[in-house]
Coordinates of C-alpha atoms in Angstrom, one line a residue:
X1166 CA 4.5 17.7 -24.8
X1167 CA 6.6 20.6 -26.1
X1168 CA 7.5 23.3 -23.6
X1169 CA 9.6 26.4 -24.3
X1170 CA 11.5 27.0 -21.1
X1171 CA 13.7 30.0 -22.0
X1172 CA 14.5 32.2 -24.9
X1173 CA 16.8 35.2 -25.0
X1174 CA 18.9 37.0 -27.6
X1175 CA 18.8 34.2 -30.2
X1176 CA 19.3 31.5 -27.6
X1177 CA 16.6 29.1 -26.5
X1178 CA 15.9 25.9 -24.5
X1179 CA 13.1 23.6 -25.6
X1180 CA 12.2 20.6 -23.5
X1181 CA 10.4 17.8 -25.4
X1182 CA 9.2 14.5 -24.0
X1183 CA 12.4 12.8 -24.8
X1184 CA 15.0 15.4 -25.2
X1185 CA 16.4 18.8 -24.1
X1186 CA 17.3 21.0 -27.1
X1187 CA 19.6 23.8 -26.1
X1188 CA 20.4 26.5 -28.7
X1189 CA 23.0 29.1 -27.8
X1190 CA 23.7 31.9 -30.2
X1191 CA 27.4 32.1 -30.9
X1192 CA 28.8 35.6 -31.8
X1193 CA 30.5 35.9 -35.2
X1194 CA 34.2 35.3 -35.0
X1195 CA 34.2 33.5 -31.6
X1196 CA 34.4 30.0 -33.1
X1197 CA 37.8 30.2 -34.6
X1198 CA 41.0 30.7 -32.7
X1199 CA 41.8 34.1 -34.1
X1200 CA 38.5 35.9 -33.5
X1201 CA 37.3 38.9 -35.5
X1202 CA 39.7 41.7 -36.6
X1203 CA 40.0 44.1 -33.7
X1204 CA 39.3 47.1 -35.9
X1205 CA 36.1 45.5 -37.3
X1206 CA 34.4 44.8 -33.9
X1207 CA 31.5 47.1 -33.3
X1208 CA 30.2 48.0 -29.9
X1209 CA 27.2 45.6 -30.5
X1210 CA 29.6 42.8 -31.5
X1211 CA 31.6 43.4 -28.4
X1212 CA 28.5 43.3 -26.2
X1213 CA 27.6 39.9 -27.9
X1214 CA 31.0 38.5 -27.3
X1215 CA 31.0 39.6 -23.6
X1216 CA 27.5 38.2 -23.0
X1217 CA 28.5 34.9 -24.6
X1218 CA 31.7 34.7 -22.5
X1219 CA 29.9 35.6 -19.3
X1220 CA 26.5 33.8 -19.7
X1221 CA 26.8 31.0 -22.2
X1222 CA 26.8 28.5 -19.3
X1223 CA 23.5 29.7 -17.8
X1224 CA 21.7 26.6 -19.1
X1225 CA 23.8 24.3 -16.9
X1226 CA 21.2 24.9 -14.2
X1227 CA 18.5 23.6 -16.4
X1228 CA 20.5 20.5 -17.2
X1229 CA 21.3 20.0 -13.5
X1230 CA 17.6 20.4 -12.6
X1231 CA 16.7 17.6 -15.0
X1232 CA 19.5 15.5 -13.6
X1233 CA 18.1 16.0 -10.1
X1234 CA 14.7 15.2 -11.4
X1235 CA 16.0 11.9 -12.9
X1236 CA 17.6 10.7 -9.7
X1237 CA 14.7 11.9 -7.6
X1238 CA 12.4 9.8 -9.8
X1239 CA 14.7 6.8 -9.1
X1240 CA 14.5 7.6 -5.4
X1241 CA 10.7 7.8 -5.4
X1242 CA 10.5 4.5 -7.2
X1243 CA 12.7 2.7 -4.7
X1244 CA 10.8 4.4 -1.9
X1245 CA 7.5 3.1 -3.3
X1246 CA 9.0 -0.4 -3.5
X1247 CA 10.2 -0.3 0.0
X1248 CA 6.8 0.9 1.4
X1249 CA 5.1 -1.9 -0.5
X1250 CA 7.5 -4.6 0.9
X1251 CA 6.3 -5.8 4.3
X1252 CA 9.5 -7.7 5.1
X1253 CA 11.4 -4.8 6.7
X1254 CA 14.4 -5.7 8.9
X1255 CA 17.4 -4.0 10.3
X1256 CA 19.4 -4.3 7.1
X1257 CA 16.5 -2.8 5.0
X1258 CA 16.4 0.2 7.3
X1259 CA 20.2 0.5 7.1
X1260 CA 20.2 0.4 3.3
X1261 CA 17.2 2.6 2.9
X1262 CA 15.9 3.9 -0.5
X1263 CA 18.1 7.0 -0.3
X1264 CA 21.2 5.0 0.4
X1265 CA 20.5 2.6 -2.4
X1266 CA 19.8 5.3 -4.9
X1267 CA 23.0 7.0 -3.9
X1268 CA 24.9 3.7 -4.3
X1269 CA 23.5 3.2 -7.8
X1270 CA 24.3 6.8 -8.8
X1271 CA 27.8 6.6 -7.4
X1272 CA 28.5 3.4 -9.3
X1273 CA 27.2 4.9 -12.6
X1274 CA 29.0 8.2 -12.1
X1275 CA 32.2 6.8 -10.8
X1276 CA 32.2 8.8 -7.6
X1277 CA 32.4 7.8 -3.9
X1278 CA 29.3 6.9 -1.9
X1279 CA 29.5 10.1 0.0
X1280 CA 29.4 12.1 -3.2
X1281 CA 26.4 10.1 -4.4
X1282 CA 24.5 10.7 -1.1
X1283 CA 25.2 14.4 -1.4
X1284 CA 23.8 14.4 -5.0
X1285 CA 20.6 12.5 -4.0
X1286 CA 20.2 14.8 -1.0
X1287 CA 20.3 17.9 -3.2
X1288 CA 17.9 16.3 -5.6
X1289 CA 15.4 15.6 -2.8
X1290 CA 15.9 19.2 -1.6
X1291 CA 15.2 20.5 -5.1
X1292 CA 11.8 18.8 -5.3
X1293 CA 10.7 18.5 -1.7
X1294 CA 12.3 21.1 0.5
X1295 CA 13.0 24.2 -1.7
X1296 CA 11.3 23.6 -5.1
X1297 CA 10.9 27.4 -5.8
X1298 CA 14.6 28.0 -5.4
X1299 CA 15.2 24.9 -7.5
X1300 CA 13.1 26.5 -10.3
X1301 CA 15.4 29.6 -10.2
X1302 CA 18.3 27.2 -11.0
X1303 CA 16.3 25.6 -13.8
X1304 CA 15.5 29.1 -15.3
X1305 CA 19.1 30.2 -15.2
X1306 CA 18.7 32.8 -12.5
X1307 CA 20.9 30.8 -10.0
X1308 CA 23.8 28.7 -11.0
X1309 CA 24.4 25.3 -9.5
X1310 CA 26.9 26.4 -6.9
X1311 CA 24.5 29.0 -5.6
X1312 CA 21.6 26.5 -5.4
X1313 CA 23.8 24.0 -3.5
X1314 CA 24.7 26.8 -1.0
X1315 CA 21.0 27.5 -0.5
X1316 CA 20.4 23.8 0.2
X1317 CA 23.0 24.0 2.9
X1318 CA 21.7 27.2 4.5
X1319 CA 18.1 25.9 4.7
X1320 CA 19.1 22.4 5.9
X1321 CA 18.2 23.0 9.5
X1322 CA 14.7 24.4 8.9
X1323 CA 12.6 21.5 10.1
X1324 CA 9.1 22.9 10.1
X1325 CA 7.4 22.0 6.8
X1326 CA 5.1 25.0 6.6
X1327 CA 7.8 27.4 7.6
X1328 CA 10.2 26.0 5.1
X1329 CA 7.6 26.4 2.3
X1330 CA 7.2 30.1 3.3
X1331 CA 11.0 30.6 3.5
X1332 CA 11.4 28.9 0.1
X1333 CA 8.8 31.1 -1.5
X1334 CA 10.2 34.3 0.1
X1335 CA 13.8 33.6 -0.9
X1336 CA 12.7 32.8 -4.5
X1337 CA 10.6 35.9 -4.7
X1338 CA 13.4 38.2 -3.4
X1339 CA 16.2 36.7 -5.5
X1340 CA 14.1 36.8 -8.7
X1341 CA 13.6 40.5 -8.2
X1342 CA 17.1 41.6 -7.2
X1343 CA 18.6 42.0 -10.6
X1344 CA 22.3 41.0 -11.1
X1345 CA 23.2 38.3 -8.6
X1346 CA 26.5 37.1 -7.2
X1347 CA 27.5 34.3 -4.8
X1348 CA 27.7 36.7 -1.9
X1349 CA 24.4 38.4 -2.7
X1350 CA 22.6 35.0 -2.9
X1351 CA 24.1 33.7 0.3
X1352 CA 23.3 37.0 2.2
X1353 CA 19.7 37.0 1.0
X1354 CA 19.1 33.4 2.1
X1355 CA 20.9 34.0 5.4
X1356 CA 18.7 37.1 6.1
X1357 CA 15.4 35.3 5.5
X1358 CA 16.4 32.2 7.4
X1359 CA 17.6 34.2 10.4
X1360 CA 14.5 36.3 10.5
X1361 CA 11.9 33.5 10.2
X1362 CA 13.7 30.6 11.9
X1363 CA 16.3 32.0 14.3
X1364 CA 16.9 28.6 15.8
X1365 CA 18.1 27.3 12.4
X1366 CA 20.5 30.2 12.0
X1367 CA 21.7 29.8 15.6
X1368 CA 22.2 26.0 15.2
X1369 CA 24.3 26.6 12.1
X1370 CA 26.5 29.1 13.9
X1371 CA 26.9 26.8 16.9
X1372 CA 27.8 23.9 14.6
X1373 CA 30.5 26.1 13.0
X1374 CA 31.7 27.3 16.5
X1375 CA 32.1 23.7 17.6
X1376 CA 34.7 23.2 14.8
X1377 CA 37.1 25.7 16.3
X1378 CA 40.7 24.4 16.0
X1379 CA 44.3 25.0 15.3
X1380 CA 46.1 22.8 12.8
X1381 CA 49.5 22.6 11.3
X1382 CA 50.1 21.0 7.9
X1383 CA 53.5 20.6 6.2
X1384 CA 53.6 22.4 2.9
X1385 CA 57.2 21.9 1.7
X1386 CA 60.6 21.3 3.1
X1387 CA 61.0 23.6 6.1
X1388 CA 57.6 25.3 5.6
X1389 CA 54.3 24.5 7.3
X1390 CA 50.8 26.0 7.2
X1391 CA 49.0 27.0 10.4
X1392 CA 45.2 27.3 10.3
X1393 CA 43.3 28.8 13.1
X1394 CA 39.5 28.4 13.0
X1395 CA 37.6 30.8 15.3
X1396 CA 34.7 33.3 15.3
X1397 CA 34.5 35.8 12.5
X1398 CA 34.8 38.7 14.8
X1399 CA 38.0 37.4 16.5
X1400 CA 39.5 36.4 13.2
X1401 CA 38.9 39.9 11.8
X1402 CA 40.4 41.6 14.9
X1403 CA 43.4 39.2 14.9
X1404 CA 44.0 40.0 11.2
X1405 CA 43.8 43.7 12.1
X1406 CA 46.4 43.2 14.8
X1407 CA 48.7 41.3 12.4
X1408 CA 48.4 44.1 9.8
X1409 CA 49.0 46.8 12.4
X1410 CA 52.3 45.2 13.1
X1411 CA 53.2 44.2 9.5
X1412 CA 52.4 47.6 8.1
X1413 CA 55.0 49.3 10.3
X1414 CA 58.0 48.5 8.2
X1415 CA 59.6 51.0 5.9
X1416 CA 59.1 51.0 2.1
X1417 CA 62.4 49.3 1.6
X1418 CA 61.6 46.1 3.5
X1419 CA 62.2 43.3 0.9
X1420 CA 59.4 41.0 2.0
X1421 CA 56.0 40.7 0.3
X1422 CA 52.9 41.7 2.2
X1423 CA 52.0 38.1 2.9
X1424 CA 55.5 37.3 4.1
X1425 CA 55.4 40.3 6.5
X1426 CA 52.0 39.1 7.7
X1427 CA 53.4 35.6 8.4
X1428 CA 56.4 37.0 10.3
X1429 CA 54.2 39.4 12.2
X1430 CA 51.8 36.7 13.3
X1431 CA 54.7 34.5 14.4
X1432 CA 56.1 37.4 16.4
X1433 CA 52.7 38.0 18.1
X1434 CA 52.2 34.4 19.0
X1435 CA 55.8 33.9 20.3
X1436 CA 55.9 37.4 21.9
X1437 CA 59.1 38.0 20.0
X1438 CA 60.3 41.2 18.3
X1439 CA 59.2 42.1 14.8
X1440 CA 61.7 44.2 12.9
X1441 CA 62.1 45.8 9.5
X1442 CA 64.6 43.9 7.3
X1443 CA 65.7 46.8 5.1
X1444 CA 69.1 47.0 6.9
X1445 CA 69.3 50.7 6.1
X1446 CA 70.8 53.4 8.4
X1447 CA 68.0 55.8 7.5
X1448 CA 65.1 53.2 8.1
X1449 CA 61.8 55.0 8.9
X1450 CA 59.9 52.1 10.2
X1451 CA 57.1 52.8 12.7
X1452 CA 57.3 49.8 15.0
X1453 CA 57.3 51.6 18.4
X1454 CA 54.6 50.2 20.8
X1455 CA 52.7 53.5 20.6
X1456 CA 52.7 53.5 16.8
X1457 CA 51.5 49.9 16.7
X1458 CA 48.8 50.6 19.2
X1459 CA 47.6 53.6 17.2
X1460 CA 47.2 51.4 14.1
X1461 CA 45.4 48.6 16.1
X1462 CA 43.0 51.2 17.4
X1463 CA 41.7 51.7 13.9
X1464 CA 40.6 48.1 13.5
X1465 CA 36.8 48.0 13.5
X1466 CA 34.1 45.6 12.6
X1467 CA 30.8 47.3 11.6
X1468 CA 27.5 45.8 12.5
X1469 CA 24.2 47.4 11.4
X1470 CA 21.2 46.5 13.6
X1471 CA 17.8 48.0 14.2
X1472 CA 17.2 49.2 17.8
X1473 CA 14.1 47.0 18.0
X1474 CA 16.3 44.0 17.5
X1475 CA 18.7 45.0 20.2
X1476 CA 15.7 45.6 22.6
X1477 CA 14.4 42.1 21.9
X1478 CA 11.2 43.4 20.3
X1479 CA 12.1 42.2 16.8
X1480 CA 13.9 39.2 15.3
X1481 CA 15.0 41.1 12.2
X1482 CA 18.6 40.1 11.4
X1483 CA 21.5 42.5 11.6
X1484 CA 24.2 43.0 9.0
X1485 CA 27.9 42.4 9.8
X1486 CA 30.6 43.8 7.7
X1487 CA 32.4 41.1 5.7
X1488 CA 30.0 38.4 6.8
X1489 CA 26.5 39.4 5.8
X1490 CA 23.2 39.0 7.7
X1491 CA 23.5 37.5 11.2
X1492 CA 20.7 36.5 13.5
X1493 CA 19.2 38.8 16.1
X1494 CA 20.6 36.7 18.9
X1495 CA 24.1 36.9 17.4
X1496 CA 23.8 40.7 17.2
X1497 CA 22.7 41.0 20.8
X1498 CA 25.7 38.8 21.8
X1499 CA 28.1 41.1 19.9
X1500 CA 26.7 44.1 21.7
X1501 CA 27.6 42.5 25.0
X1502 CA 31.3 42.2 24.1
X1503 CA 33.5 44.4 26.3
X1504 CA 35.1 46.0 23.2
X1505 CA 31.8 46.8 21.5
X1506 CA 30.9 50.5 20.9
X1507 CA 27.3 51.5 20.1
X1508 CA 26.6 54.5 17.9
X1509 CA 23.0 55.3 17.1
X1510 CA 22.2 56.3 13.5
X1511 CA 19.2 58.6 13.4
X1512 CA 17.6 58.2 10.0
X1513 CA 15.7 61.5 10.5
X1514 CA 19.2 63.1 10.6
X1515 CA 20.1 61.3 7.4
X1516 CA 17.0 62.6 5.7
X1517 CA 17.6 66.1 6.9
X1518 CA 21.3 66.1 5.9
X1519 CA 20.3 65.0 2.4
X1520 CA 17.8 67.8 1.9
X1521 CA 20.0 70.5 3.5
X1522 CA 23.5 69.7 2.4
X1523 CA 23.1 68.0 -1.0
X1524 CA 25.4 70.7 -2.4
X1525 CA 28.3 69.9 -0.1
X1526 CA 31.0 67.6 -1.5
X1527 CA 31.7 65.5 1.6
X1528 CA 28.6 63.7 3.1
X1529 CA 27.9 64.1 6.8
X1530 CA 28.9 61.3 9.1
X1531 CA 25.2 60.1 9.3
X1532 CA 24.8 60.0 5.5
X1533 CA 28.2 58.3 5.1
X1534 CA 27.2 55.6 7.5
X1535 CA 23.8 55.1 6.1
X1536 CA 25.0 54.7 2.5
X1537 CA 27.7 52.2 3.5
X1538 CA 25.1 50.3 5.6
X1539 CA 22.6 50.3 2.7
X1540 CA 24.9 48.7 0.1
X1541 CA 27.1 46.7 2.4
X1542 CA 29.8 46.1 -0.3
X1543 CA 31.2 47.6 -3.5
X1544 CA 28.3 48.1 -5.8
X1545 CA 29.9 46.6 -8.9
X1546 CA 28.4 43.1 -9.5
X1547 CA 30.7 40.3 -8.3
X1548 CA 32.8 42.5 -6.0
X1549 CA 32.5 41.7 -2.3
X1550 CA 34.9 44.4 -0.9
X1551 CA 33.2 45.7 2.3
X1552 CA 31.6 49.2 2.0
X1553 CA 33.6 50.5 5.0
X1554 CA 36.8 49.5 3.1
X1555 CA 35.7 51.2 -0.1
X1556 CA 35.4 54.8 -1.4
X1557 CA 32.1 56.7 -1.4
X1558 CA 31.5 57.7 -5.0
X1559 CA 29.2 60.4 -6.5
X1560 CA 27.4 58.4 -9.2
X1561 CA 26.7 61.6 -11.2
X1562 CA 29.9 63.5 -10.7
X1563 CA 30.0 66.3 -8.2
X1564 CA 30.7 69.7 -9.9
X1565 CA 33.2 71.6 -7.7
X1566 CA 32.8 74.8 -9.7
X1567 CA 29.1 74.8 -9.7
X1568 CA 27.7 72.2 -7.1
X1569 CA 24.1 72.9 -8.1
X1570 CA 24.9 71.7 -11.6
X1571 CA 26.5 68.4 -10.7
X1572 CA 25.4 65.3 -8.8
X1573 CA 24.1 65.9 -5.2
X1574 CA 25.7 64.5 -2.1
X1575 CA 22.6 62.5 -1.2
X1576 CA 21.7 58.9 -0.6
X1577 CA 20.2 58.8 -4.1
X1578 CA 23.5 59.7 -5.7
X1579 CA 26.1 58.0 -3.4
X1580 CA 27.3 54.5 -3.3
X1581 CA 30.5 52.6 -2.3
X1582 CA 33.1 51.4 -4.8
X1583 CA 36.3 49.6 -4.0
X1584 CA 39.4 51.5 -4.9
X1585 CA 39.9 49.4 -8.0
X1586 CA 36.4 49.9 -9.4
X1587 CA 36.4 53.5 -8.4
X1588 CA 39.6 53.9 -10.4
X1589 CA 38.1 52.0 -13.4
X1590 CA 35.1 54.3 -13.5
X1591 CA 37.2 57.5 -13.2
X1592 CA 40.1 56.8 -15.5
X1593 CA 39.0 54.0 -17.9
X1594 CA 37.0 55.0 -21.0
X1595 CA 33.4 53.8 -21.5
X1596 CA 32.3 52.8 -18.0
X1597 CA 29.0 54.4 -16.9
X1598 CA 27.1 53.8 -13.7
X1599 CA 23.7 55.0 -12.6
X1600 CA 21.5 54.9 -9.5
X1601 CA 17.7 55.0 -9.6
X1602 CA 15.0 55.1 -6.9
X1603 CA 11.8 53.6 -8.4
X1604 CA 8.2 54.4 -7.5
X1605 CA 8.2 51.7 -4.8
X1606 CA 11.2 53.2 -3.0
X1607 CA 13.6 50.5 -4.2
X1608 CA 17.1 51.7 -4.9
X1609 CA 18.8 50.3 -8.0
X1610 CA 22.3 50.6 -9.2
X1611 CA 23.4 50.1 -12.8
X1612 CA 26.9 49.5 -14.2
X1613 CA 27.4 49.6 -18.0
X1614 CA 30.6 48.2 -19.4
X1615 CA 32.4 49.8 -22.3
X1616 CA 30.9 47.0 -24.5
X1617 CA 27.4 48.2 -23.7
X1618 CA 26.4 45.4 -21.3
X1619 CA 24.4 46.8 -18.4
X1620 CA 24.0 45.0 -15.0
X1621 CA 21.2 46.2 -12.8
X1622 CA 20.6 45.2 -9.2
X1623 CA 19.0 46.3 -5.9
X1624 CA 20.8 47.8 -3.0
X1625 CA 21.7 44.8 -0.9
X1626 CA 20.5 45.9 2.5
X1627 CA 17.3 47.7 1.6
X1628 CA 15.5 45.1 3.7
X1629 CA 17.3 46.5 6.7
X1630 CA 17.0 50.2 6.0
X1631 CA 13.8 50.6 3.8
X1632 CA 13.4 54.3 4.9
X1633 CA 16.3 55.3 2.7
X1634 CA 14.3 54.5 -0.4
X1635 CA 11.7 57.1 0.5
X1636 CA 13.7 60.2 1.0
X1637 CA 12.0 63.1 -0.7
X1638 CA 14.9 64.7 -2.6
X1639 CA 14.6 68.4 -3.4
X1640 CA 17.3 68.5 -6.1
X1641 CA 15.3 66.6 -8.7
X1642 CA 16.4 63.6 -10.7
X1643 CA 18.3 65.1 -13.7
X1644 CA 21.8 66.4 -13.4
X1645 CA 24.0 67.7 -16.2
X1646 CA 26.6 70.1 -17.4
X1647 CA 25.1 73.6 -17.9
X1648 CA 26.2 76.2 -20.3
X1649 CA 28.1 78.0 -17.6
X1650 CA 30.2 75.0 -16.7
X1651 CA 30.9 74.3 -20.3
X1652 CA 32.6 77.6 -21.0
X1653 CA 36.2 77.8 -21.9
X1654 CA 38.7 78.0 -19.1
X1655 CA 40.0 81.4 -18.1
X1656 CA 43.6 80.5 -19.1
X1657 CA 43.1 80.8 -22.8
X1658 CA 45.6 80.1 -25.6
X1659 CA 47.3 83.0 -27.2
X1660 CA 46.5 84.1 -30.8
X1661 CA 44.5 81.8 -33.0
X1662 CA 45.7 78.5 -31.4
X1663 CA 42.9 75.9 -31.1
X1664 CA 41.1 75.8 -27.7
X1665 CA 39.0 73.1 -26.0
X1666 CA 35.4 74.0 -25.5
X1667 CA 35.3 71.4 -22.7
X1668 CA 38.1 70.1 -20.5
X1669 CA 38.8 66.3 -20.8
X1670 CA 37.0 65.8 -17.5
X1671 CA 34.0 67.8 -18.6
X1672 CA 33.9 65.9 -21.8
X1673 CA 34.0 62.6 -20.0
X1674 CA 31.2 63.7 -17.6
X1675 CA 29.1 64.9 -20.5
X1676 CA 29.5 61.5 -22.3
X1677 CA 28.4 59.7 -19.1
X1678 CA 25.4 61.9 -18.8
X1679 CA 24.4 61.1 -22.4
X1680 CA 24.8 57.3 -21.7
X1681 CA 22.8 57.5 -18.5
X1682 CA 20.0 59.4 -20.3
X1683 CA 20.0 56.7 -23.0
X1684 CA 19.9 53.9 -20.5
X1685 CA 17.1 55.5 -18.6
X1686 CA 15.0 56.0 -21.8
X1687 CA 15.6 52.4 -22.7
X1688 CA 14.6 51.3 -19.2
X1689 CA 11.4 53.5 -19.2
X1690 CA 10.4 51.9 -22.5
X1691 CA 11.0 48.4 -21.0
X1692 CA 9.0 49.3 -17.9
X1693 CA 6.0 50.3 -20.0
X1694 CA 6.3 47.1 -22.1
X1695 CA 7.2 44.6 -19.4
X1696 CA 6.1 46.2 -16.1
X1697 CA 8.2 47.1 -13.1
X1698 CA 11.7 45.5 -12.8
X1699 CA 13.0 42.8 -12.8
X1700 CA 12.2 42.5 -16.5

């Protein structure tokens, strides 16, 4: 047998009967210590270097899949021997095939028995419980850590037929989401498990809740670490209260932010006074009770939930800021909290605002909430900064001089970016992002690095707000800089001095439009060749 498993950009994996041959294309100049001369590195070379640095380990999942297959074969052999042996006693049941396989693996690998049992358990899950997700690891779509987390999240699903459905649904959704991250994989698995087996999600939450505790561990001479384990909501509110106190000091306080937090938490627990340590006569700290209470009032946890879920008609999960999908039961419990505030989001209002006010710079409150709920986090791959703690960014830049010529203030052109990634896009050269709504109403975001590497992925919470992918925009799909916006500024230079035809900002926007157009043309060609994404 000779099976080609994967081939991409000069790299390949071939699995023969007796060997696994992995060939990874190594970019020129990356094998020696010096690397290529900086001036000689083209954009294509930089893209190759970046792809190699970021993705050269994607075949570890294939190797791990075969390692799991090997130990699973050992387990099945021991299980067959055990079933054929009629002399079963208490000790045989104690040292069952799984235990014995783990002991053999632990001895050979030089690890503890517990680690061996975990490895065997994951191998069994890979081939018996969630084989479709396991194949995603084999094919390099998931890394080993993401697969292990999926094993843990599906561990309490005990109905075989339901587990097979959940396995297939998770694999299908993950395979079509584009660029993945640990948070995105975990959120997807959590949403599907919570929707189709709420009891498994509830049991998981109850197991975690039973581990609530407070512990103190000495760290160094005179310093100890206190750990409080509690509910996610209480932890977030408590941190907000600590920050509300710690942020009241003046700019000249000598402590770091973490040190101020520690002192503020201690003051809250001991009901003692928290003061600024600047020791200046002109201290402008804001530590009066009314000022602290005003900052605490701004602490919020956002939960997005369908009305049908709150009414008990549907078991569709909700989405909690900073956590991810939560079960319908959990969402209903949160609504019953005395400090909960319910605000209805009318999607018809969102659609109307997008069509009526696309030329306005600031989105309406309804559009703002809908966009943050749709994406959940910063839209740059790998960044988990919550959307409500991020900036809303016009993907195609808004033109303040001629709003009709720039990007619209619409769901199709807005997404959240954390302050760092918003700054990178705005001020660093070469970063281009794009947002596309395909024919099926799926909203995609793209980020292209200065090296030319493009990462494309779906809006994370489209499963919760699918209507947002079907807004009939009236402003079209192409935005650019017109001749009127490209004219020279009124403040012209005197005499024959050189003048800019475009300001620096206009030039940067034009470059981004050209890159977006090139990316879209390349994507259209790929769609014709390979079908709808993922490619």
